[in-house]
GROMACS .gro file of C-alpha atoms in nm:
model
  446
    1MET     CA    1   5.136 -10.069  12.087
    2SER     CA    2   5.489  -9.956  12.168
    3SER     CA    3   5.671  -9.641  12.071
    4THR     CA    4   6.008  -9.480  12.108
    5ALA     CA    5   6.088  -9.138  11.975
    6GLY     CA    6   6.442  -9.084  12.092
    7SER     CA    7   6.648  -9.373  11.958
    8VAL     CA    8   6.690  -9.510  11.609
    9GLY     CA    9   6.536  -9.855  11.580
   10THR     CA   10   6.724 -10.155  11.444
   11ALA     CA   11   6.523 -10.464  11.362
   12SER     CA   12   6.727 -10.763  11.255
   13ASP     CA   13   6.666 -11.123  11.341
   14THR     CA   14   6.663 -11.404  11.087
   15ALA     CA   15   6.768 -11.321  10.732
   16PRO     CA   16   6.496 -11.411  10.480
   17PRO     CA   17   6.564 -11.682  10.224
   18LEU     CA   18   6.562 -11.440   9.934
   19THR     CA   19   6.771 -11.365   9.629
   20PRO     CA   20   6.998 -11.073   9.734
   21THR     CA   21   6.918 -10.736   9.583
   22ASN     CA   22   7.179 -10.561   9.373
   23THR     CA   23   7.132 -10.201   9.479
   24SER     CA   24   7.382 -10.055   9.237
   25GLY     CA   25   7.258  -9.750   9.048
   26ASP     CA   26   7.392  -9.480   8.822
   27ALA     CA   27   7.554  -9.308   9.118
   28PRO     CA   28   7.694  -9.429   9.449
   29PRO     CA   29   7.502  -9.340   9.762
   30SER     CA   30   7.605  -9.029   9.945
   31ALA     CA   31   7.776  -9.042  10.280
   32ASP     CA   32   7.452  -8.920  10.439
   33ASP     CA   33   7.148  -9.044  10.253
   34THR     CA   34   6.917  -9.096  10.548
   35ASN     CA   35   6.752  -8.755  10.532
   36ASN     CA   36   6.774  -8.735  10.909
   37PRO     CA   37   6.989  -8.442  11.017
   38SER     CA   38   7.232  -8.482  11.302
   39SER     CA   39   7.054  -8.546  11.627
   40SER     CA   40   7.007  -8.255  11.860
   41THR     CA   41   7.124  -8.285  12.216
   42GLN     CA   42   6.758  -8.244  12.309
   43GLN     CA   43   6.600  -8.588  12.286
   44PRO     CA   44   6.221  -8.620  12.241
   45SER     CA   45   6.003  -8.743  12.519
   46THR     CA   46   5.771  -9.038  12.485
   47PRO     CA   47   5.419  -8.929  12.380
   48THR     CA   48   5.161  -8.933  12.655
   49GLY     CA   49   4.979  -9.264  12.675
   50ILE     CA   50   5.235  -9.454  12.466
   51THR     CA   51   5.478  -9.680  12.643
   52ALA     CA   52   5.843  -9.675  12.540
   53THR     CA   53   6.005 -10.006  12.461
   54SER     CA   54   6.340 -10.143  12.357
   55THR     CA   55   6.411 -10.153  11.985
   56GLU     CA   56   6.548 -10.505  12.026
   57ASP     CA   57   6.300 -10.775  11.923
   58THR     CA   58   6.368 -11.102  12.101
   59ASN     CA   59   6.027 -11.258  12.038
   60THR     CA   60   6.031 -11.324  11.664
   61PRO     CA   61   5.927 -11.689  11.615
   62ALA     CA   62   6.185 -11.924  11.468
   63ASP     CA   63   5.972 -11.988  11.158
   64SER     CA   64   5.940 -11.618  11.069
   65PHE     CA   65   6.172 -11.339  10.960
   66LEU     CA   66   6.180 -10.961  10.943
   67PHE     CA   67   6.211 -10.763  10.621
   68ALA     CA   68   6.220 -10.383  10.595
   69SER     CA   69   6.145 -10.147  10.308
   70GLU     CA   70   6.175  -9.770  10.296
   71SER     CA   71   6.028  -9.484  10.097
   72VAL     CA   72   6.061  -9.106  10.071
   73THR     CA   73   5.827  -8.820   9.994
   74GLU     CA   74   5.821  -8.643   9.660
   75SER     CA   75   6.015  -8.356   9.821
   76HIS     CA   76   6.309  -8.560   9.947
   77PRO     CA   77   6.618  -8.411   9.775
   78ASP     CA   78   6.682  -8.720   9.561
   79LYS     CA   79   6.315  -8.747   9.466
   80LEU     CA   80   6.306  -8.377   9.381
   81CYS     CA   81   6.589  -8.444   9.137
   82ASP     CA   82   6.408  -8.744   8.988
   83THR     CA   83   6.099  -8.527   8.944
   84ILE     CA   84   6.292  -8.247   8.775
   85SER     CA   85   6.466  -8.491   8.540
   86ASP     CA   86   6.135  -8.652   8.444
   87ALA     CA   87   5.970  -8.312   8.405
   88ILE     CA   88   6.241  -8.236   8.147
   89VAL     CA   89   6.170  -8.568   7.971
   90ASP     CA   90   5.798  -8.488   7.958
   91ALA     CA   91   5.858  -8.134   7.833
   92CYS     CA   92   6.058  -8.276   7.542
   93LEU     CA   93   5.814  -8.560   7.464
   94THR     CA   94   5.516  -8.322   7.468
   95LEU     CA   95   5.654  -8.128   7.171
   96ASP     CA   96   5.866  -8.399   7.009
   97PRO     CA   97   5.773  -8.762   7.089
   98SER     CA   98   6.098  -8.878   6.924
   99SER     CA   99   6.316  -8.682   7.167
  100ARG     CA  100   6.624  -8.854   7.306
  101VAL     CA  101   6.676  -8.753   7.666
  102ALA     CA  102   6.933  -8.841   7.931
  103CYS     CA  103   6.899  -8.573   8.196
  104GLU     CA  104   7.055  -8.576   8.541
  105THR     CA  105   6.974  -8.329   8.818
  106VAL     CA  106   7.161  -8.229   9.131
  107CYS     CA  107   7.037  -7.990   9.398
  108LYS     CA  108   7.180  -7.829   9.708
  109THR     CA  109   7.104  -7.521   9.915
  110GLY     CA  110   6.984  -7.250   9.679
  111VAL     CA  111   7.089  -7.420   9.356
  112VAL     CA  112   6.959  -7.672   9.099
  113ILE     CA  113   7.179  -7.801   8.816
  114ILE     CA  114   7.071  -8.016   8.521
  115PHE     CA  115   7.322  -8.180   8.292
  116GLY     CA  116   7.320  -8.450   8.029
  117GLU     CA  117   7.243  -8.514   7.665
  118ILE     CA  118   6.922  -8.415   7.486
  119THR     CA  119   6.842  -8.431   7.118
  120THR     CA  120   6.502  -8.281   7.033
  121SER     CA  121   6.331  -8.054   6.786
  122ALA     CA  122   6.140  -7.895   7.073
  123SER     CA  123   6.225  -7.552   7.209
  124ILE     CA  124   6.221  -7.589   7.587
  125ASN     CA  125   6.249  -7.325   7.858
  126TYR     CA  126   6.442  -7.556   8.089
  127GLU     CA  127   6.472  -7.301   8.367
  128GLN     CA  128   6.096  -7.260   8.387
  129VAL     CA  129   6.040  -7.637   8.391
  130ILE     CA  130   6.285  -7.663   8.681
  131ARG     CA  131   6.134  -7.379   8.883
  132ASP     CA  132   5.783  -7.517   8.837
  133ALA     CA  133   5.893  -7.860   8.965
  134VAL     CA  134   6.065  -7.708   9.269
  135ARG     CA  135   5.751  -7.505   9.344
  136ASP     CA  136   5.527  -7.811   9.314
  137ALA     CA  137   5.750  -7.996   9.563
  138GLY     CA  138   5.670  -7.728   9.823
  139TYR     CA  139   6.003  -7.546   9.826
  140ASP     CA  140   5.888  -7.185   9.831
  141ASP     CA  141   6.097  -7.044  10.114
  142PRO     CA  142   6.474  -7.049  10.183
  143ALA     CA  143   6.388  -7.171  10.535
  144LYS     CA  144   6.266  -7.498  10.379
  145GLY     CA  145   6.599  -7.556  10.206
  146LEU     CA  146   6.514  -7.415   9.862
  147ASP     CA  147   6.300  -7.140   9.710
  148TYR     CA  148   6.177  -7.184   9.353
  149LYS     CA  149   6.161  -6.808   9.305
  150THR     CA  150   6.520  -6.727   9.398
  151CYS     CA  151   6.725  -7.047   9.360
  152ASN     CA  152   7.013  -7.046   9.114
  153VAL     CA  153   6.947  -7.264   8.807
  154ILE     CA  154   7.230  -7.397   8.590
  155VAL     CA  155   7.166  -7.579   8.261
  156ALA     CA  156   7.451  -7.783   8.109
  157LEU     CA  157   7.311  -7.991   7.822
  158GLU     CA  158   7.457  -8.129   7.500
  159GLU     CA  159   7.313  -8.335   7.216
  160GLN     CA  160   7.323  -8.713   7.223
  161SER     CA  161   7.650  -8.860   7.099
  162PRO     CA  162   7.624  -8.941   6.725
  163ASP     CA  163   7.798  -9.272   6.800
  164ILE     CA  164   7.507  -9.373   7.022
  165ALA     CA  165   7.243  -9.224   6.791
  166GLN     CA  166   7.354  -9.426   6.487
  167SER     CA  167   7.330  -9.751   6.683
  168VAL     CA  168   6.975  -9.677   6.799
  169ASP     CA  169   6.818  -9.517   6.493
  170SER     CA  170   6.609  -9.727   6.254
  171THR     CA  171   6.352  -9.675   5.981
  172LYS     CA  172   6.086  -9.864   6.178
  173VAL     CA  173   6.042  -9.815   6.552
  174GLU     CA  174   6.016 -10.193   6.594
  175ASP     CA  175   6.374 -10.235   6.470
  176MET     CA  176   6.521  -9.974   6.701
  177GLY     CA  177   6.836 -10.087   6.881
  178ALA     CA  178   6.877 -10.065   7.257
  179GLY     CA  179   7.003  -9.723   7.366
  180ASP     CA  180   7.255  -9.882   7.602
  181SER     CA  181   7.373 -10.219   7.726
  182SER     CA  182   7.166 -10.299   8.030
  183VAL     CA  183   7.041 -10.562   8.275
  184VAL     CA  184   6.693 -10.506   8.420
  185PHE     CA  185   6.461 -10.689   8.659
  186GLY     CA  186   6.089 -10.710   8.726
  187TYR     CA  187   5.920 -10.860   9.032
  188ALA     CA  188   5.568 -10.956   9.136
  189CYS     CA  189   5.408 -11.148   9.422
  190GLU     CA  190   5.066 -11.218   9.574
  191GLU     CA  191   5.106 -11.015   9.894
  192THR     CA  192   4.887 -10.723   9.783
  193PRO     CA  193   4.610 -10.667   9.523
  194GLU     CA  194   4.861 -10.479   9.309
  195PHE     CA  195   5.101 -10.777   9.320
  196MET     CA  196   5.367 -10.592   9.519
  197PRO     CA  197   5.554 -10.674   9.843
  198MET     CA  198   5.361 -10.563  10.151
  199SER     CA  199   5.660 -10.399  10.322
  200HIS     CA  200   5.727 -10.183  10.016
  201SER     CA  201   5.361 -10.105   9.956
  202LEU     CA  202   5.305  -9.979  10.311
  203ALA     CA  203   5.625  -9.773  10.321
  204THR     CA  204   5.532  -9.610   9.990
  205LYS     CA  205   5.177  -9.533  10.097
  206LEU     CA  206   5.300  -9.383  10.425
  207SER     CA  207   5.529  -9.146  10.234
  208ALA     CA  208   5.247  -9.046  10.002
  209ARG     CA  209   5.021  -8.986  10.302
  210LEU     CA  210   5.294  -8.779  10.470
  211ALA     CA  211   5.295  -8.547  10.167
  212ALA     CA  212   4.915  -8.543  10.147
  213VAL     CA  213   4.860  -8.418  10.502
  214ARG     CA  214   5.112  -8.141  10.433
  215LYS     CA  215   4.950  -8.030  10.111
  216ASP     CA  216   4.589  -8.042  10.232
  217GLY     CA  217   4.672  -7.861  10.557
  218THR     CA  218   4.576  -8.147  10.791
  219LEU     CA  219   4.913  -8.108  10.968
  220ASP     CA  220   5.030  -7.750  10.933
  221TRP     CA  221   5.363  -7.815  11.102
  222ILE     CA  222   5.492  -8.060  10.840
  223ARG     CA  223   5.754  -7.937  10.594
  224PRO     CA  224   5.831  -8.097  10.254
  225ASP     CA  225   6.108  -8.347  10.332
  226GLY     CA  226   6.025  -8.689  10.474
  227LYS     CA  227   6.110  -9.057  10.488
  228THR     CA  228   5.935  -9.376  10.601
  229GLN     CA  229   6.037  -9.732  10.680
  230VAL     CA  230   5.825 -10.038  10.749
  231THR     CA  231   5.954 -10.367  10.889
  232MET     CA  232   5.718 -10.659  10.836
  233GLU     CA  233   5.726 -10.995  11.008
  234TYR     CA  234   5.681 -11.271  10.751
  235VAL     CA  235   5.616 -11.642  10.779
  236MET     CA  236   5.683 -11.902  10.509
  237ASN     CA  237   5.367 -12.087  10.409
  238ASN     CA  238   5.353 -12.449  10.295
  239ASP     CA  239   5.425 -12.349   9.935
  240GLY     CA  240   5.744 -12.168  10.036
  241VAL     CA  241   5.589 -11.825   9.987
  242PRO     CA  242   5.668 -11.537  10.229
  243THR     CA  243   5.337 -11.427  10.383
  244PRO     CA  244   5.294 -11.100  10.577
  245LYS     CA  245   5.199 -11.167  10.939
  246ARG     CA  246   5.225 -10.833  11.118
  247VAL     CA  247   5.397 -10.496  11.119
  248HIS     CA  248   5.700 -10.521  11.343
  249SER     CA  249   5.793 -10.152  11.333
  250ILE     CA  250   5.726  -9.821  11.161
  251ILE     CA  251   5.975  -9.537  11.130
  252ILE     CA  252   5.869  -9.193  11.009
  253SER     CA  253   6.099  -8.893  10.976
  254ALA     CA  254   5.905  -8.577  10.892
  255GLN     CA  255   6.061  -8.235  10.846
  256HIS     CA  256   5.880  -8.000  11.079
  257ALA     CA  257   5.834  -7.641  11.192
  258GLU     CA  258   6.056  -7.513  11.471
  259GLU     CA  259   5.783  -7.467  11.729
  260VAL     CA  260   5.607  -7.807  11.723
  261SER     CA  261   5.672  -8.045  12.013
  262ASN     CA  262   5.791  -8.402  11.978
  263ASP     CA  263   5.483  -8.527  12.161
  264LYS     CA  264   5.257  -8.361  11.904
  265ILE     CA  265   5.466  -8.494  11.615
  266SER     CA  266   5.434  -8.851  11.742
  267ALA     CA  267   5.063  -8.825  11.817
  268ASP     CA  268   4.979  -8.657  11.485
  269LEU     CA  269   5.181  -8.898  11.274
  270LEU     CA  270   5.019  -9.196  11.440
  271GLU     CA  271   4.667  -9.060  11.405
  272HIS     CA  272   4.681  -8.892  11.063
  273VAL     CA  273   4.948  -9.088  10.876
  274VAL     CA  274   4.979  -9.442  11.015
  275LYS     CA  275   4.617  -9.526  11.100
  276PRO     CA  276   4.467  -9.422  10.762
  277VAL     CA  277   4.728  -9.630  10.574
  278VAL     CA  278   4.820  -9.946  10.766
  279PRO     CA  279   4.541 -10.205  10.801
  280GLU     CA  280   4.455 -10.253  11.167
  281LYS     CA  281   4.495 -10.630  11.142
  282TYR     CA  282   4.872 -10.588  11.093
  283LEU     CA  283   4.916 -10.369  11.404
  284ASP     CA  284   4.930 -10.506  11.756
  285ASP     CA  285   5.052 -10.410  12.102
  286LYS     CA  286   5.405 -10.519  12.009
  287THR     CA  287   5.434 -10.294  11.703
  288ILE     CA  288   5.715 -10.044  11.753
  289TYR     CA  289   5.687  -9.681  11.639
  290HIS     CA  290   5.979  -9.444  11.590
  291MET     CA  291   5.851  -9.097  11.508
  292ASN     CA  292   6.133  -8.859  11.417
  293PRO     CA  293   6.389  -9.074  11.601
  294SER     CA  294   6.669  -8.818  11.545
  295GLY     CA  295   6.484  -8.586  11.782
  296ARG     CA  296   6.486  -8.284  11.554
  297PHE     CA  297   6.425  -8.241  11.179
  298VAL     CA  298   6.384  -7.869  11.117
  299ILE     CA  299   6.664  -7.840  10.864
  300GLY     CA  300   6.572  -8.058  10.568
  301GLY     CA  301   6.552  -8.074  10.193
  302PRO     CA  302   6.854  -7.974   9.985
  303HIS     CA  303   6.978  -7.762  10.276
  304SER     CA  304   7.032  -8.080  10.478
  305ASP     CA  305   7.134  -8.324  10.205
  306ALA     CA  306   7.234  -8.282   9.843
  307GLY     CA  307   6.998  -8.450   9.597
  308LEU     CA  308   7.083  -8.648   9.285
  309THR     CA  309   6.880  -8.822   9.015
  310GLY     CA  310   6.871  -9.200   9.043
  311ARG     CA  311   6.979  -9.240   9.403
  312LYS     CA  312   6.661  -9.410   9.523
  313PRO     CA  313   6.638  -9.718   9.295
  314ILE     CA  314   6.498  -9.949   9.563
  315VAL     CA  315   6.232  -9.694   9.658
  316ASP     CA  316   6.148  -9.673   9.286
  317SER     CA  317   6.113 -10.049   9.243
  318TYR     CA  318   6.032 -10.325   9.494
  319GLY     CA  319   6.161 -10.218   9.833
  320GLY     CA  320   6.456 -10.458   9.830
  321TRP     CA  321   6.265 -10.765   9.712
  322GLY     CA  322   6.366 -10.933   9.389
  323SER     CA  323   6.668 -10.768   9.230
  324TYR     CA  324   6.768 -10.441   9.074
  325GLY     CA  325   6.981 -10.375   8.766
  326GLY     CA  326   7.260 -10.131   8.707
  327GLY     CA  327   7.069  -9.830   8.574
  328THR     CA  328   6.832  -9.574   8.715
  329LEU     CA  329   6.483  -9.509   8.577
  330SER     CA  330   6.418  -9.135   8.584
  331GLY     CA  331   6.557  -8.876   8.344
  332LYS     CA  332   6.556  -9.108   8.043
  333ASP     CA  333   6.337  -9.145   7.737
  334ALA     CA  334   6.215  -9.495   7.654
  335THR     CA  335   6.490  -9.579   7.403
  336LYS     CA  336   6.698  -9.638   7.716
  337VAL     CA  337   6.620  -9.996   7.815
  338ASP     CA  338   6.716  -9.916   8.174
  339ARG     CA  339   6.367  -9.769   8.178
  340SER     CA  340   6.159  -9.939   7.909
  341GLY     CA  341   6.315 -10.281   7.978
  342ALA     CA  342   6.242 -10.249   8.351
  343TYR     CA  343   5.879 -10.167   8.271
  344ALA     CA  344   5.858 -10.470   8.042
  345ALA     CA  345   6.012 -10.697   8.307
  346ARG     CA  346   5.751 -10.585   8.560
  347TRP     CA  347   5.477 -10.636   8.300
  348ILE     CA  348   5.595 -10.994   8.247
  349ALA     CA  349   5.633 -11.076   8.618
  350LYS     CA  350   5.292 -10.937   8.709
  351SER     CA  351   5.126 -11.118   8.420
  352LEU     CA  352   5.284 -11.452   8.517
  353VAL     CA  353   5.175 -11.425   8.882
  354ALA     CA  354   4.827 -11.293   8.797
  355ALA     CA  355   4.776 -11.582   8.554
  356GLY     CA  356   4.865 -11.835   8.823
  357TYR     CA  357   5.188 -11.969   8.673
  358CYS     CA  358   5.367 -11.897   9.003
  359HIS     CA  359   5.309 -11.732   9.339
  360ARG     CA  360   5.595 -11.486   9.295
  361CYS     CA  361   5.873 -11.434   9.045
  362CYS     CA  362   6.165 -11.222   8.936
  363VAL     CA  363   6.225 -11.165   8.564
  364GLN     CA  364   6.564 -11.064   8.426
  365LEU     CA  365   6.622 -10.919   8.078
  366SER     CA  366   6.958 -10.820   7.931
  367TYR     CA  367   7.035 -10.603   7.628
  368ALA     CA  368   7.336 -10.492   7.424
  369ILE     CA  369   7.361 -10.139   7.287
  370GLY     CA  370   7.250 -10.113   6.927
  371LEU     CA  371   7.086 -10.457   6.917
  372ALA     CA  372   6.710 -10.502   6.906
  373GLN     CA  373   6.665 -10.852   7.046
  374PRO     CA  374   6.738 -10.910   7.416
  375ILE     CA  375   7.050 -11.111   7.489
  376SER     CA  376   6.880 -11.318   7.758
  377VAL     CA  377   6.548 -11.377   7.934
  378HIS     CA  378   6.536 -11.543   8.276
  379VAL     CA  379   6.244 -11.624   8.508
  380ASP     CA  380   6.300 -11.719   8.874
  381THR     CA  381   5.988 -11.829   9.064
  382TYR     CA  382   6.177 -11.908   9.387
  383GLY     CA  383   6.040 -12.261   9.365
  384THR     CA  384   5.675 -12.146   9.352
  385CYS     CA  385   5.599 -12.253   8.992
  386THR     CA  386   5.251 -12.411   8.984
  387ASN     CA  387   5.309 -12.611   8.661
  388LYS     CA  388   4.998 -12.454   8.509
  389ASN     CA  389   4.939 -12.575   8.153
  390GLY     CA  390   5.240 -12.800   8.195
  391GLN     CA  391   5.477 -12.505   8.227
  392THR     CA  392   5.779 -12.572   8.446
  393GLU     CA  393   6.018 -12.323   8.600
  394GLN     CA  394   6.262 -12.399   8.317
  395SER     CA  395   6.004 -12.347   8.040
  396LEU     CA  396   5.859 -12.018   8.159
  397ALA     CA  397   6.132 -11.814   7.989
  398LYS     CA  398   6.039 -11.975   7.656
  399LEU     CA  399   5.672 -11.895   7.724
  400VAL     CA  400   5.766 -11.532   7.787
  401LYS     CA  401   5.950 -11.511   7.454
  402THR     CA  402   5.643 -11.635   7.268
  403LYS     CA  403   5.401 -11.398   7.443
  404PHE     CA  404   5.606 -11.075   7.466
  405ASP     CA  405   5.800 -10.899   7.190
  406LEU     CA  406   6.091 -10.765   7.393
  407ARG     CA  407   6.261 -10.558   7.126
  408PRO     CA  408   6.299 -10.204   7.272
  409GLY     CA  409   6.097 -10.047   6.989
  410CYS     CA  410   5.814 -10.294   7.040
  411ILE     CA  411   5.812 -10.227   7.414
  412VAL     CA  412   5.793  -9.853   7.344
  413LYS     CA  413   5.505  -9.909   7.101
  414GLU     CA  414   5.312 -10.163   7.311
  415LEU     CA  415   5.337  -9.962   7.633
  416ASP     CA  416   5.297  -9.628   7.454
  417LEU     CA  417   5.610  -9.485   7.613
  418ARG     CA  418   5.645  -9.180   7.392
  419ARG     CA  419   5.373  -9.004   7.590
  420PRO     CA  420   5.466  -8.736   7.848
  421ILE     CA  421   5.386  -8.959   8.149
  422MET     CA  422   5.729  -8.989   8.307
  423ARG     CA  423   5.701  -8.722   8.576
  424LYS     CA  424   5.410  -8.912   8.727
  425THR     CA  425   5.639  -9.210   8.786
  426ALA     CA  426   5.910  -9.011   8.965
  427ALA     CA  427   5.764  -9.031   9.316
  428TYR     CA  428   5.597  -9.319   9.506
  429GLY     CA  429   5.722  -9.595   9.281
  430HIS     CA  430   5.722  -9.683   8.912
  431PHE     CA  431   5.539 -10.009   8.986
  432GLY     CA  432   5.231 -10.127   9.170
  433ARG     CA  433   5.023  -9.820   9.091
  434GLU     CA  434   4.694  -9.857   8.906
  435GLU     CA  435   4.737  -9.543   8.698
  436GLU     CA  436   4.569  -9.537   8.359
  437GLU     CA  437   4.893  -9.428   8.191
  438PHE     CA  438   5.101  -9.710   8.339
  439LYS     CA  439   5.032  -9.977   8.078
  440TRP     CA  440   5.301 -10.204   8.220
  441GLU     CA  441   5.065 -10.255   8.517
  442LYS     CA  442   4.791 -10.393   8.291
  443VAL     CA  443   4.804 -10.771   8.312
  444LYS     CA  444   4.854 -10.941   7.976
  445ASP     CA  445   4.651 -11.255   7.905
  446ILE     CA  446   4.905 -11.535   7.871
   0.00000   0.00000   0.00000
């Protein structure tokens, strides 16, 4: 087991034979989206009993490759904005299930702004919804970057454009047109019981654990902001399927109290965050740990970095595996196929892999604004199609069309997406979670 706490790790050997991910979203990434404040001149020491090692990995076998995925806690500035936007969606859907919502959030030191287009019959106290979400994220003191009691709240909302509304509205929900032109993707694989990539699953669970030990008091020095990254070593099996072999490295950046030492941070994160989450069989004496590699993370949250809705699309989806479309997920009601279409694509991909038609796959759907039927359906199994029931890679798209009604209104109806369940999706991924409300995670018999 190796650890360094003073230098940022870089793990890059052989590029995996994967379809590149399109990481475009509704907004470009900020200049500083790492959530690690500028390094202090004081560098952390290596924890007692843990040997420092180089971040350079020269021992990766030729038949394997490294792949990294990252995640953030629910209180990361961008995730806080996703949560606020989805809290607004839920507030509207609770009182008016037919609400049309497109709500963006931005936050910075001492201020939260929401803006967008909402058409609803509900009367919403938007300021209260915002303050409650900020409180729930743990921001209750200006020293943490934001205080729900005193922060400035600005609401700048208008109704949905009538030009868009007339193209979406229909007498029957099944005939509803797409709320926007969109391309969406869904992915599934056999790496985990939830049919998600191992690197993404572990990074997500580490972030969730980082928040849990803050909220239950296990680690009283942790503050709300945090980020995780897991690099897995994979090998290609005989069927051409990437198979997790071991954890190459783990990076955790946790906002912390002023007085805690770097040695304690490293020891506590290893004992109370890593060990309860990462199966022991994936850890070995070569696994590299970087605990707060910047050396100091006292200033965090919106005080350190501005937050914006939709700026963590890869965290929200598949950790860089598969592909990602051009639209974000949070802050939108289900008439926006950026959201409902992405849920349907995941539903399809998971159902195909679970049924044994392939070992992994990426599903693409495309829509045109105002039209009900999708423009295209594509299934890519990366050459892992099993030919079950005579289905070939080329015929799977036709199978999908016969088994799934992919009109936006039918997706909304089948997945029951007019319920106020969106806030629950905002942190720790929209996919791969066995939540009762997440009907897109229920495998369909095909």
